[in-house]
GROMACS .gro file of C-alpha atoms in nm:
model
  439
    1MET     CA    1   1.954  -0.326   0.080
    2VAL     CA    2   1.654  -0.135   0.218
    3SER     CA    3   1.787   0.187   0.069
    4GLU     CA    4   1.842   0.017  -0.268
    5LEU     CA    5   1.485  -0.108  -0.272
    6LYS     CA    6   1.354   0.236  -0.177
    7THR     CA    7   1.554   0.386  -0.463
    8THR     CA    8   1.406   0.135  -0.706
    9LEU     CA    9   1.053   0.196  -0.583
   10GLY     CA   10   1.112   0.567  -0.615
   11THR     CA   11   1.160   0.529  -0.990
   12VAL     CA   12   0.829   0.353  -1.057
   13GLU     CA   13   0.495   0.531  -1.093
   14PHE     CA   14   0.257   0.254  -0.988
   15VAL     CA   15   0.273  -0.038  -0.745
   16ALA     CA   16   0.036  -0.296  -0.598
   17ILE     CA   17   0.059  -0.464  -0.260
   18THR     CA   18  -0.059  -0.793  -0.111
   19THR     CA   19  -0.094  -0.871   0.257
   20ASP     CA   20  -0.168  -1.165   0.484
   21SER     CA   21  -0.112  -1.262   0.847
   22TRP     CA   22   0.039  -1.573   1.001
   23THR     CA   23   0.128  -1.705   1.345
   24ALA     CA   24   0.485  -1.815   1.419
   25LEU     CA   25   0.590  -2.116   1.624
   26THR     CA   26   0.637  -1.873   1.911
   27THR     CA   27   0.263  -1.783   1.886
   28GLU     CA   28   0.355  -1.429   1.781
   29SER     CA   29   0.129  -1.288   1.510
   30TYR     CA   30   0.295  -1.135   1.201
   31VAL     CA   31   0.159  -0.940   0.905
   32THR     CA   32   0.348  -0.950   0.575
   33ILE     CA   33   0.328  -0.696   0.293
   34THR     CA   34   0.463  -0.763  -0.056
   35CYS     CA   35   0.501  -0.509  -0.335
   36HIS     CA   36   0.463  -0.554  -0.713
   37PHE     CA   37   0.556  -0.320  -0.995
   38ILE     CA   38   0.667  -0.308  -1.358
   39ALA     CA   39   1.022  -0.207  -1.440
   40ASP     CA   40   1.225  -0.277  -1.753
   41SER     CA   41   0.910  -0.428  -1.907
   42LYS     CA   42   0.900  -0.699  -1.642
   43VAL     CA   43   0.672  -0.766  -1.347
   44ASN     CA   44   0.881  -0.744  -1.032
   45SER     CA   45   0.795  -0.840  -0.676
   46CYS     CA   46   0.954  -0.793  -0.336
   47VAL     CA   47   0.877  -0.825   0.033
   48LEU     CA   48   0.846  -0.490   0.207
   49GLN     CA   49   0.817  -0.603   0.565
   50THR     CA   50   0.704  -0.872   0.806
   51ARG     CA   51   0.607  -0.707   1.130
   52ALA     CA   52   0.473  -0.847   1.456
   53LEU     CA   53   0.133  -0.700   1.526
   54GLU     CA   54   0.081  -0.708   1.901
   55GLU     CA   55  -0.253  -0.529   1.888
   56ARG     CA   56  -0.576  -0.706   1.805
   57HIS     CA   57  -0.619  -0.768   1.431
   58SER     CA   58  -0.910  -0.529   1.405
   59ALA     CA   59  -0.994  -0.348   1.082
   60ALA     CA   60  -0.876  -0.016   1.229
   61ASN     CA   61  -0.539  -0.157   1.342
   62LEU     CA   62  -0.477  -0.331   1.009
   63ALA     CA   63  -0.571  -0.017   0.814
   64ASP     CA   64  -0.332   0.191   1.024
   65TYR     CA   65  -0.057  -0.067   0.970
   66LEU     CA   66  -0.104  -0.065   0.592
   67LYS     CA   67  -0.113   0.314   0.567
   68THR     CA   68   0.196   0.354   0.788
   69SER     CA   69   0.389   0.097   0.586
   70VAL     CA   70   0.300   0.267   0.258
   71GLU     CA   71   0.421   0.600   0.397
   72GLN     CA   72   0.746   0.453   0.532
   73TRP     CA   73   0.833   0.311   0.190
   74GLY     CA   74   0.751   0.634   0.009
   75LEU     CA   75   0.461   0.481  -0.182
   76ASP     CA   76   0.197   0.746  -0.111
   77GLY     CA   77  -0.016   0.795  -0.421
   78LYS     CA   78   0.147   0.502  -0.602
   79VAL     CA   79  -0.052   0.207  -0.468
   80VAL     CA   80  -0.311   0.095  -0.725
   81ALA     CA   81  -0.461  -0.193  -0.529
   82CYS     CA   82  -0.420  -0.416  -0.225
   83VAL     CA   83  -0.490  -0.786  -0.276
   84HIS     CA   84  -0.597  -0.980   0.033
   85ASP     CA   85  -0.796  -1.283   0.142
   86ASN     CA   86  -1.168  -1.273   0.217
   87ALA     CA   87  -1.134  -1.231   0.594
   88SER     CA   88  -1.378  -0.967   0.716
   89ASN     CA   89  -1.119  -0.766   0.911
   90ILE     CA   90  -0.881  -0.713   0.619
   91VAL     CA   91  -1.173  -0.645   0.383
   92ALA     CA   92  -1.294  -0.372   0.619
   93ALA     CA   93  -0.940  -0.237   0.662
   94ASN     CA   94  -0.918  -0.173   0.287
   95ARG     CA   95  -1.236   0.031   0.265
   96ASP     CA   96  -1.114   0.372   0.379
   97VAL     CA   97  -0.788   0.385   0.182
   98ASP     CA   98  -0.649   0.549  -0.131
   99TRP     CA   99  -0.628   0.226  -0.331
  100GLU     CA  100  -0.860  -0.038  -0.468
  101SER     CA  101  -0.945  -0.337  -0.250
  102LEU     CA  102  -0.924  -0.671  -0.433
  103PRO     CA  103  -1.008  -1.014  -0.291
  104CYS     CA  104  -0.770  -1.302  -0.361
  105PHE     CA  105  -0.920  -1.476  -0.665
  106ALA     CA  106  -0.744  -1.805  -0.590
  107HIS     CA  107  -0.917  -1.806  -0.252
  108THR     CA  108  -1.250  -1.728  -0.419
  109LEU     CA  109  -1.200  -2.012  -0.666
  110GLN     CA  110  -1.112  -2.250  -0.383
  111LEU     CA  111  -1.433  -2.157  -0.199
  112ALA     CA  112  -1.634  -2.249  -0.509
  113ILE     CA  113  -1.449  -2.582  -0.535
  114ASN     CA  114  -1.517  -2.651  -0.167
  115ASP     CA  115  -1.886  -2.586  -0.229
  116GLY     CA  116  -1.873  -2.847  -0.505
  117PHE     CA  117  -1.722  -3.101  -0.268
  118LYS     CA  118  -1.993  -3.029  -0.011
  119ALA     CA  119  -2.254  -3.180  -0.241
  120ALA     CA  120  -2.395  -3.489  -0.071
  121SER     CA  121  -2.253  -3.751  -0.308
  122MET     CA  122  -1.906  -3.591  -0.330
  123ASN     CA  123  -1.897  -3.532   0.044
  124ARG     CA  124  -1.930  -3.908   0.109
  125LEU     CA  125  -1.655  -3.981  -0.143
  126ILE     CA  126  -1.416  -3.726   0.011
  127GLY     CA  127  -1.486  -3.865   0.356
  128ALA     CA  128  -1.403  -4.220   0.244
  129CYS     CA  129  -1.084  -4.104   0.069
  130SER     CA  130  -0.973  -3.899   0.371
  131LYS     CA  131  -1.017  -4.201   0.594
  132LEU     CA  132  -0.812  -4.418   0.360
  133VAL     CA  133  -0.534  -4.158   0.327
  134GLY     CA  134  -0.530  -4.111   0.703
  135HIS     CA  135  -0.474  -4.485   0.751
  136PHE     CA  136  -0.163  -4.488   0.530
  137HIS     CA  137  -0.041  -4.163   0.680
  138HIS     CA  138  -0.053  -4.293   1.038
  139SER     CA  139   0.042  -4.656   0.980
  140THR     CA  140   0.415  -4.709   0.928
  141ILE     CA  141   0.365  -5.072   0.830
  142ALA     CA  142   0.098  -4.987   0.573
  143SER     CA  143   0.303  -4.697   0.437
  144ASN     CA  144   0.613  -4.910   0.386
  145ALA     CA  145   0.405  -5.187   0.229
  146LEU     CA  146   0.247  -4.939  -0.012
  147LYS     CA  147   0.590  -4.815  -0.120
  148GLN     CA  148   0.695  -5.177  -0.180
  149LYS     CA  149   0.388  -5.238  -0.399
  150GLN     CA  150   0.455  -4.917  -0.597
  151ARG     CA  151   0.812  -5.003  -0.702
  152ASN     CA  152   0.697  -5.144  -1.035
  153SER     CA  153   0.464  -4.855  -1.114
  154ALA     CA  154   0.507  -4.692  -1.458
  155ALA     CA  155   0.646  -4.338  -1.475
  156ASP     CA  156   0.364  -4.223  -1.696
  157MET     CA  157   0.167  -3.981  -1.483
  158LEU     CA  158  -0.150  -4.034  -1.684
  159ALA     CA  159  -0.161  -4.404  -1.581
  160ARG     CA  160  -0.057  -4.351  -1.220
  161LEU     CA  161  -0.410  -4.333  -1.076
  162HIS     CA  162  -0.502  -4.682  -1.196
  163GLU     CA  163  -0.172  -4.825  -1.073
  164GLN     CA  164  -0.216  -4.649  -0.741
  165ARG     CA  165  -0.558  -4.804  -0.709
  166TRP     CA  166  -0.429  -5.159  -0.741
  167ALA     CA  167  -0.129  -5.092  -0.514
  168ILE     CA  168  -0.361  -4.970  -0.242
  169THR     CA  169  -0.599  -5.262  -0.298
  170ALA     CA  170  -0.309  -5.506  -0.273
  171VAL     CA  171  -0.197  -5.362   0.060
  172LEU     CA  172  -0.550  -5.368   0.199
  173SER     CA  173  -0.584  -5.732   0.088
  174ASP     CA  174  -0.260  -5.836   0.259
  175ARG     CA  175  -0.349  -5.967   0.605
  176THR     CA  176   0.011  -5.930   0.724
  177THR     CA  177  -0.027  -5.552   0.701
  178THR     CA  178  -0.401  -5.482   0.717
  179LYS     CA  179  -0.662  -5.644   0.941
  180LEU     CA  180  -0.976  -5.770   0.771
  181ALA     CA  181  -1.198  -5.538   0.977
  182ASP     CA  182  -0.983  -5.237   0.876
  183ALA     CA  183  -0.984  -5.342   0.509
  184LYS     CA  184  -1.364  -5.360   0.501
  185THR     CA  185  -1.387  -5.014   0.653
  186LEU     CA  186  -1.118  -4.852   0.437
  187GLU     CA  187  -1.161  -5.010   0.094
  188LEU     CA  188  -1.327  -4.789  -0.166
  189ILE     CA  189  -1.607  -4.934  -0.374
  190ASP     CA  190  -1.584  -4.948  -0.754
  191ASP     CA  191  -1.824  -4.657  -0.788
  192HIS     CA  192  -1.586  -4.439  -0.588
  193TRP     CA  193  -1.291  -4.532  -0.808
  194GLN     CA  194  -1.498  -4.456  -1.119
  195THR     CA  195  -1.594  -4.115  -0.983
  196ILE     CA  196  -1.230  -4.036  -0.901
  197GLU     CA  197  -1.128  -4.122  -1.255
  198GLU     CA  198  -1.403  -3.905  -1.405
  199ILE     CA  199  -1.346  -3.601  -1.188
  200LEU     CA  200  -0.967  -3.585  -1.232
  201PRO     CA  201  -0.981  -3.391  -1.563
  202VAL     CA  202  -1.216  -3.138  -1.403
  203LEU     CA  203  -0.988  -3.091  -1.103
  204HIS     CA  204  -0.690  -3.064  -1.337
  205SER     CA  205  -0.857  -2.773  -1.519
  206LEU     CA  206  -0.932  -2.602  -1.189
  207LYS     CA  207  -0.572  -2.653  -1.079
  208ILE     CA  208  -0.442  -2.496  -1.402
  209ALA     CA  209  -0.663  -2.192  -1.344
  210SER     CA  210  -0.554  -2.159  -0.981
  211GLU     CA  211  -0.183  -2.191  -1.065
  212ALA     CA  212  -0.212  -1.941  -1.351
  213LEU     CA  213  -0.357  -1.683  -1.112
  214GLY     CA  214  -0.101  -1.746  -0.838
  215GLY     CA  215   0.213  -1.614  -1.007
  216GLU     CA  216   0.394  -1.301  -0.898
  217ASN     CA  217   0.653  -1.251  -1.174
  218TYR     CA  218   0.412  -1.236  -1.465
  219VAL     CA  219   0.085  -1.063  -1.550
  220SER     CA  220  -0.202  -1.243  -1.378
  221VAL     CA  221  -0.491  -1.012  -1.284
  222SER     CA  222  -0.595  -0.971  -1.648
  223MET     CA  223  -0.658  -1.348  -1.666
  224VAL     CA  224  -0.917  -1.362  -1.386
  225TYR     CA  225  -1.231  -1.308  -1.592
  226PRO     CA  226  -1.113  -1.496  -1.905
  227LEU     CA  227  -1.026  -1.799  -1.691
  228VAL     CA  228  -1.352  -1.786  -1.497
  229GLN     CA  229  -1.556  -1.763  -1.817
  230SER     CA  230  -1.364  -2.054  -1.969
  231LEU     CA  231  -1.430  -2.263  -1.658
  232LEU     CA  232  -1.800  -2.183  -1.669
  233SER     CA  233  -1.848  -2.229  -2.043
  234ARG     CA  234  -1.624  -2.534  -2.095
  235HIS     CA  235  -1.471  -2.716  -1.801
  236LEU     CA  236  -1.765  -2.701  -1.559
  237GLN     CA  237  -2.030  -2.774  -1.820
  238MET     CA  238  -2.227  -3.090  -1.746
  239SER     CA  239  -2.174  -3.386  -1.978
  240GLY     CA  240  -2.418  -3.665  -2.051
  241GLY     CA  241  -2.146  -3.931  -2.039
  242GLU     CA  242  -2.039  -3.850  -1.683
  243SER     CA  243  -2.180  -3.983  -1.359
  244GLN     CA  244  -2.439  -3.793  -1.161
  245LYS     CA  245  -2.183  -3.727  -0.887
  246VAL     CA  246  -1.942  -3.548  -1.122
  247ASN     CA  247  -2.223  -3.349  -1.282
  248GLU     CA  248  -2.346  -3.251  -0.936
  249PHE     CA  249  -1.997  -3.132  -0.844
  250LYS     CA  250  -1.971  -2.929  -1.165
  251ASN     CA  251  -2.316  -2.776  -1.124
  252THR     CA  252  -2.260  -2.678  -0.760
  253ALA     CA  253  -1.908  -2.539  -0.818
  254ALA     CA  254  -2.021  -2.343  -1.125
  255ALA     CA  255  -2.319  -2.191  -0.943
  256SER     CA  256  -2.094  -2.088  -0.653
  257LEU     CA  257  -1.835  -1.938  -0.889
  258LYS     CA  258  -2.102  -1.740  -1.076
  259GLN     CA  259  -2.231  -1.599  -0.750
  260ARG     CA  260  -1.887  -1.509  -0.614
  261ILE     CA  261  -1.752  -1.361  -0.940
  262ASN     CA  262  -2.044  -1.204  -1.122
  263ILE     CA  263  -1.906  -1.152  -1.472
  264ALA     CA  264  -2.212  -0.955  -1.588
  265ASN     CA  265  -2.208  -0.707  -1.297
  266LEU     CA  266  -2.168  -0.363  -1.454
  267GLN     CA  267  -2.031  -0.226  -1.125
  268ASN     CA  268  -1.712  -0.423  -1.192
  269ALA     CA  269  -1.653  -0.257  -1.531
  270GLY     CA  270  -1.421   0.009  -1.387
  271LYS     CA  271  -1.227  -0.220  -1.155
  272THR     CA  272  -0.871  -0.339  -1.204
  273PRO     CA  273  -0.927  -0.699  -1.326
  274LEU     CA  274  -1.141  -0.598  -1.625
  275LEU     CA  275  -0.942  -0.283  -1.707
  276ALA     CA  276  -0.629  -0.499  -1.701
  277SER     CA  277  -0.793  -0.748  -1.939
  278ALA     CA  278  -0.874  -0.463  -2.178
  279LEU     CA  279  -0.506  -0.359  -2.170
  280ASP     CA  280  -0.369  -0.711  -2.207
  281PRO     CA  281  -0.296  -0.781  -2.577
  282ARG     CA  282  -0.401  -1.144  -2.517
  283HIS     CA  283  -0.750  -1.061  -2.390
  284LYS     CA  284  -0.825  -0.705  -2.510
  285HIS     CA  285  -1.096  -0.835  -2.743
  286LEU     CA  286  -1.302  -0.900  -2.426
  287ARG     CA  287  -1.488  -1.184  -2.598
  288PHE     CA  288  -1.550  -1.343  -2.259
  289LEU     CA  289  -1.795  -1.060  -2.180
  290ASP     CA  290  -2.137  -0.987  -2.321
  291GLU     CA  291  -2.176  -0.683  -2.546
  292ASN     CA  292  -2.308  -0.448  -2.276
  293MET     CA  293  -2.029  -0.538  -2.035
  294ARG     CA  294  -1.767  -0.510  -2.307
  295GLU     CA  295  -1.876  -0.158  -2.397
  296ALA     CA  296  -1.892  -0.057  -2.031
  297VAL     CA  297  -1.534  -0.172  -1.970
  298ARG     CA  298  -1.402   0.007  -2.277
  299GLU     CA  299  -1.589   0.323  -2.180
  300LYS     CA  300  -1.431   0.317  -1.832
  301LEU     CA  301  -1.088   0.256  -1.979
  302PHE     CA  302  -1.130   0.540  -2.230
  303GLU     CA  303  -1.220   0.774  -1.943
  304GLN     CA  304  -0.894   0.675  -1.774
  305TYR     CA  305  -0.714   0.722  -2.104
  306GLN     CA  306  -0.849   1.074  -2.157
  307SER     CA  307  -0.753   1.178  -1.805
  308ILE     CA  308  -0.383   1.109  -1.866
  309SER     CA  309  -0.173   1.419  -1.924
  310PHE     CA  310   0.202   1.424  -1.948
  311ASP     CA  311   0.409   1.700  -1.793
  312VAL     CA  312   0.395   1.959  -2.071
  313ARG     CA  313   0.705   2.138  -1.950
  314GLY     CA  314   0.905   1.816  -1.930
  315ALA     CA  315   0.774   1.684  -2.260
  316GLY     CA  316   0.816   2.022  -2.429
  317ALA     CA  317   1.171   2.053  -2.301
  318ALA     CA  318   1.253   1.714  -2.449
  319VAL     CA  319   1.100   1.814  -2.781
  320ALA     CA  320   1.286   2.145  -2.783
  321ALA     CA  321   1.615   1.975  -2.701
  322ALA     CA  322   1.562   1.718  -2.975
  323ALA     CA  323   1.464   1.989  -3.222
  324ALA     CA  324   1.741   2.232  -3.132
  325CYS     CA  325   1.937   2.110  -3.434
  326VAL     CA  326   1.773   1.978  -3.751
  327PRO     CA  327   1.943   1.858  -4.069
  328ALA     CA  328   1.991   2.134  -4.326
  329SER     CA  329   1.839   2.078  -4.666
  330ASP     CA  330   2.163   2.161  -4.849
  331GLY     CA  331   2.371   1.895  -4.677
  332ASP     CA  332   2.525   2.113  -4.407
  333GLU     CA  333   2.568   1.952  -4.065
  334SER     CA  334   2.281   2.140  -3.896
  335VAL     CA  335   2.123   2.473  -3.841
  336PRO     CA  336   1.979   2.600  -3.513
  337VAL     CA  337   1.601   2.618  -3.479
  338PRO     CA  338   1.477   2.974  -3.421
  339SER     CA  339   1.378   3.047  -3.063
  340HIS     CA  340   1.018   3.131  -3.153
  341ARG     CA  341   0.976   2.781  -3.300
  342ARG     CA  342   1.115   2.623  -2.985
  343ARG     CA  343   0.864   2.825  -2.783
  344LEU     CA  344   0.583   2.695  -3.003
  345SER     CA  345   0.693   2.337  -2.933
  346LEU     CA  346   0.672   2.409  -2.564
  347PHE     CA  347   0.338   2.583  -2.605
  348PHE     CA  348   0.157   2.312  -2.802
  349GLY     CA  349   0.314   2.010  -2.632
  350GLU     CA  350   0.460   1.687  -2.762
  351ASP     CA  351   0.134   1.515  -2.850
  352TYR     CA  352  -0.015   1.810  -3.044
  353ARG     CA  353  -0.001   1.630  -3.380
  354GLU     CA  354  -0.154   1.310  -3.244
  355SER     CA  355  -0.524   1.253  -3.193
  356SER     CA  356  -0.614   1.072  -2.873
  357ARG     CA  357  -0.876   0.881  -3.067
  358ASP     CA  358  -0.611   0.766  -3.316
  359GLU     CA  359  -0.405   0.588  -3.051
  360TRP     CA  360  -0.711   0.441  -2.883
  361GLU     CA  361  -0.872   0.312  -3.203
  362GLN     CA  362  -0.543   0.183  -3.337
  363PHE     CA  363  -0.494  -0.019  -3.019
  364LEU     CA  364  -0.840  -0.174  -3.054
  365MET     CA  365  -0.765  -0.267  -3.415
  366GLU     CA  366  -0.438  -0.441  -3.326
  367PRO     CA  367  -0.462  -0.824  -3.348
  368CYS     CA  368  -0.449  -1.014  -3.019
  369ILE     CA  369  -0.144  -1.221  -2.932
  370PRO     CA  370  -0.172  -1.591  -2.833
  371PRO     CA  371  -0.268  -1.667  -2.469
  372ASP     CA  372   0.072  -1.827  -2.397
  373GLU     CA  373   0.275  -1.518  -2.492
  374ASP     CA  374   0.403  -1.260  -2.243
  375PRO     CA  375   0.201  -0.936  -2.274
  376MET     CA  376   0.491  -0.737  -2.132
  377ASN     CA  377   0.703  -0.830  -2.434
  378TRP     CA  378   0.431  -0.685  -2.656
  379TRP     CA  379   0.418  -0.366  -2.452
  380GLN     CA  380   0.796  -0.337  -2.461
  381ASP     CA  381   0.779  -0.333  -2.841
  382ASN     CA  382   0.474  -0.104  -2.864
  383THR     CA  383   0.495   0.146  -2.578
  384LYS     CA  384   0.625   0.420  -2.810
  385ARG     CA  385   0.324   0.370  -3.035
  386PHE     CA  386   0.074   0.374  -2.750
  387LYS     CA  387   0.223   0.611  -2.494
  388LYS     CA  388  -0.084   0.683  -2.286
  389LEU     CA  389  -0.214   0.328  -2.297
  390GLY     CA  390   0.133   0.205  -2.210
  391ARG     CA  391   0.120   0.413  -1.895
  392LEU     CA  392  -0.218   0.263  -1.808
  393ALA     CA  393  -0.078  -0.085  -1.874
  394HIS     CA  394   0.195  -0.021  -1.616
  395ARG     CA  395  -0.075   0.090  -1.373
  396TYR     CA  396  -0.305  -0.208  -1.396
  397LEU     CA  397  -0.096  -0.502  -1.518
  398CYS     CA  398   0.133  -0.485  -1.214
  399VAL     CA  399  -0.148  -0.598  -0.983
  400PRO     CA  400  -0.134  -0.969  -0.887
  401ALA     CA  401  -0.455  -1.171  -0.902
  402THR     CA  402  -0.402  -1.333  -0.562
  403SER     CA  403  -0.249  -1.281  -0.220
  404VAL     CA  404  -0.036  -1.592  -0.275
  405PRO     CA  405   0.289  -1.385  -0.281
  406ALA     CA  406   0.228  -1.289   0.083
  407GLU     CA  407   0.135  -1.647   0.169
  408ARG     CA  408   0.458  -1.776   0.014
  409VAL     CA  409   0.649  -1.579   0.274
  410PHE     CA  410   0.505  -1.811   0.541
  411SER     CA  411   0.708  -2.109   0.418
  412ALA     CA  412   1.031  -1.910   0.434
  413ALA     CA  413   0.935  -1.773   0.775
  414GLY     CA  414   0.863  -2.126   0.897
  415LEU     CA  415   1.221  -2.223   0.821
  416ILE     CA  416   1.355  -1.911   0.991
  417VAL     CA  417   1.144  -1.923   1.307
  418ASN     CA  418   1.190  -2.290   1.401
  419ARG     CA  419   1.231  -2.474   1.731
  420LEU     CA  420   1.605  -2.410   1.735
  421ARG     CA  421   1.557  -2.036   1.672
  422CYS     CA  422   1.239  -1.968   1.863
  423ARG     CA  423   1.388  -1.676   2.058
  424LEU     CA  424   1.443  -1.454   1.756
  425SER     CA  425   1.311  -1.104   1.814
  426PRO     CA  426   1.039  -0.975   1.577
  427GLU     CA  427   1.291  -0.723   1.439
  428HIS     CA  428   1.533  -1.001   1.346
  429VAL     CA  429   1.252  -1.207   1.193
  430ASP     CA  430   1.161  -0.909   0.976
  431MET     CA  431   1.523  -0.863   0.866
  432LEU     CA  432   1.582  -1.232   0.791
  433VAL     CA  433   1.260  -1.270   0.593
  434PHE     CA  434   1.339  -0.951   0.401
  435LEU     CA  435   1.684  -1.077   0.306
  436ASN     CA  436   1.563  -1.428   0.228
  437LYS     CA  437   1.291  -1.316  -0.014
  438ASN     CA  438   1.466  -1.016  -0.172
  439MET     CA  439   1.820  -1.142  -0.230
   0.00000   0.00000   0.00000
C-alpha cells in the first residue's frame, strides 16, 4: 500500500502537508504528517506517517523530521505549504524550509473565541455553567434523574435549550436528588439563562465557520478570509437589542480576531489563503477585501500566472502529433502535414495563438458560482479554457485551512494504542495508523 501511495503522489505536481504531535497512553510522543493534493478534480488526503520522536521537540529536530519525511515520500519541490498549530517550536521549524508556513486557522479562531469568554461578565457565566455541568457529570444520581426528566423533551433542536433549562431546574429542586445547599450553589440565575439564549446564535455562527475550515476532502483555505470578514461585518457586530454581556463578548472576540488575522495587511497578499481565494470561483471577486488589498492580491497572482511555462518540447510534440494528419478539403481521409510546418509548431509552442492577458481577463470576467457549490467541479469543466490558471488552482486549492486532519489521527491512534495494546512498538503503531486512515 505504501508503494501504491508513492505512485499516486508521483503523478501529482503539488501537495500540502499538515502536522501535529500527540502523546500515547504509553507516554511515547508521536508526530503525524498528513498529505493533501488534487487528483481527478477532487481534493484527496492521506496519512503519510506517524513516527515516535524520541528526541526533544525542538524546532531543529522537528524541521529535520519534516524534511526527511518529505524526501522519503519523493515530495521534494512539490510541497506548497505546511499547516500547523501555533506552538512556537513548530512555527520555528517551518521557517527554514522550501514551503510556506501556515498557522491553523481553526486554532486562531478558537483563540479569539477564548478571548471573548475571558471578558469579566462572560467569565463568571462560564464558571457557573462549568460548575453546574461538573455536578451532573460526577453525580450518578443527578445524572440519572436528569435523564428521567428529559424523557418528554421535544425533538426540535431549536427548543431544546429551554426544555433543558427546566429539566435541570427540576432536578435541582428535587430534594431526593439534590441537597438544598448544593442547589443554591449550582442554580443559574435568570440573567445567566437569558445570556445563554442570546449568545447561542453567535456561537452557532462561529461553529459553522470553524467546521467549514476543518474539512480535508474539499477546498477550505480559500474560505479563510471570506469567513473572517463575514464574522466581523455581520455575526460579531454589536446589536442594540442584546445584553451588555453578549455585546462585550462580540466586541472582545472581534478585536482579537482582527488582531490575529489582519485582513488589510498587504504582506499577506502573496500568501496561499488569499491567492486561493482569488482562484476560487466562489470568492474570486474578492469583495471581502478593500480596493488596495484586492489589487495587491491580483497583482501577486498575475505574477505567478506569468511565471508559468509549460514544457515546450512536450507541448509541441503533442501539437505535432495531433496535427500530423488534418482533414483534406476535397473530402479525402487525410493528408500528411509537411515536416517544416510540424517544426514550426514545435518552434512557436502550443500557446502561441493565445494571449496570456486573454485568459487572465476572461477568468476575471467569469461570473462567480454560489458559495455552496464545489469549486473543483467548476475547474473540472473549465481547466481547458484556463490552462495556466488551472495549474495554479491545483497548487493553492489543495492546501487545507487547518491542521485538523493531523489531529483527527489522534482519535484513531487512541483506539489503536489502548490499555490492552500498550506494548505495541512505534513501528507497528505507524503501520496500523497508516492502514486505518488510508484504507
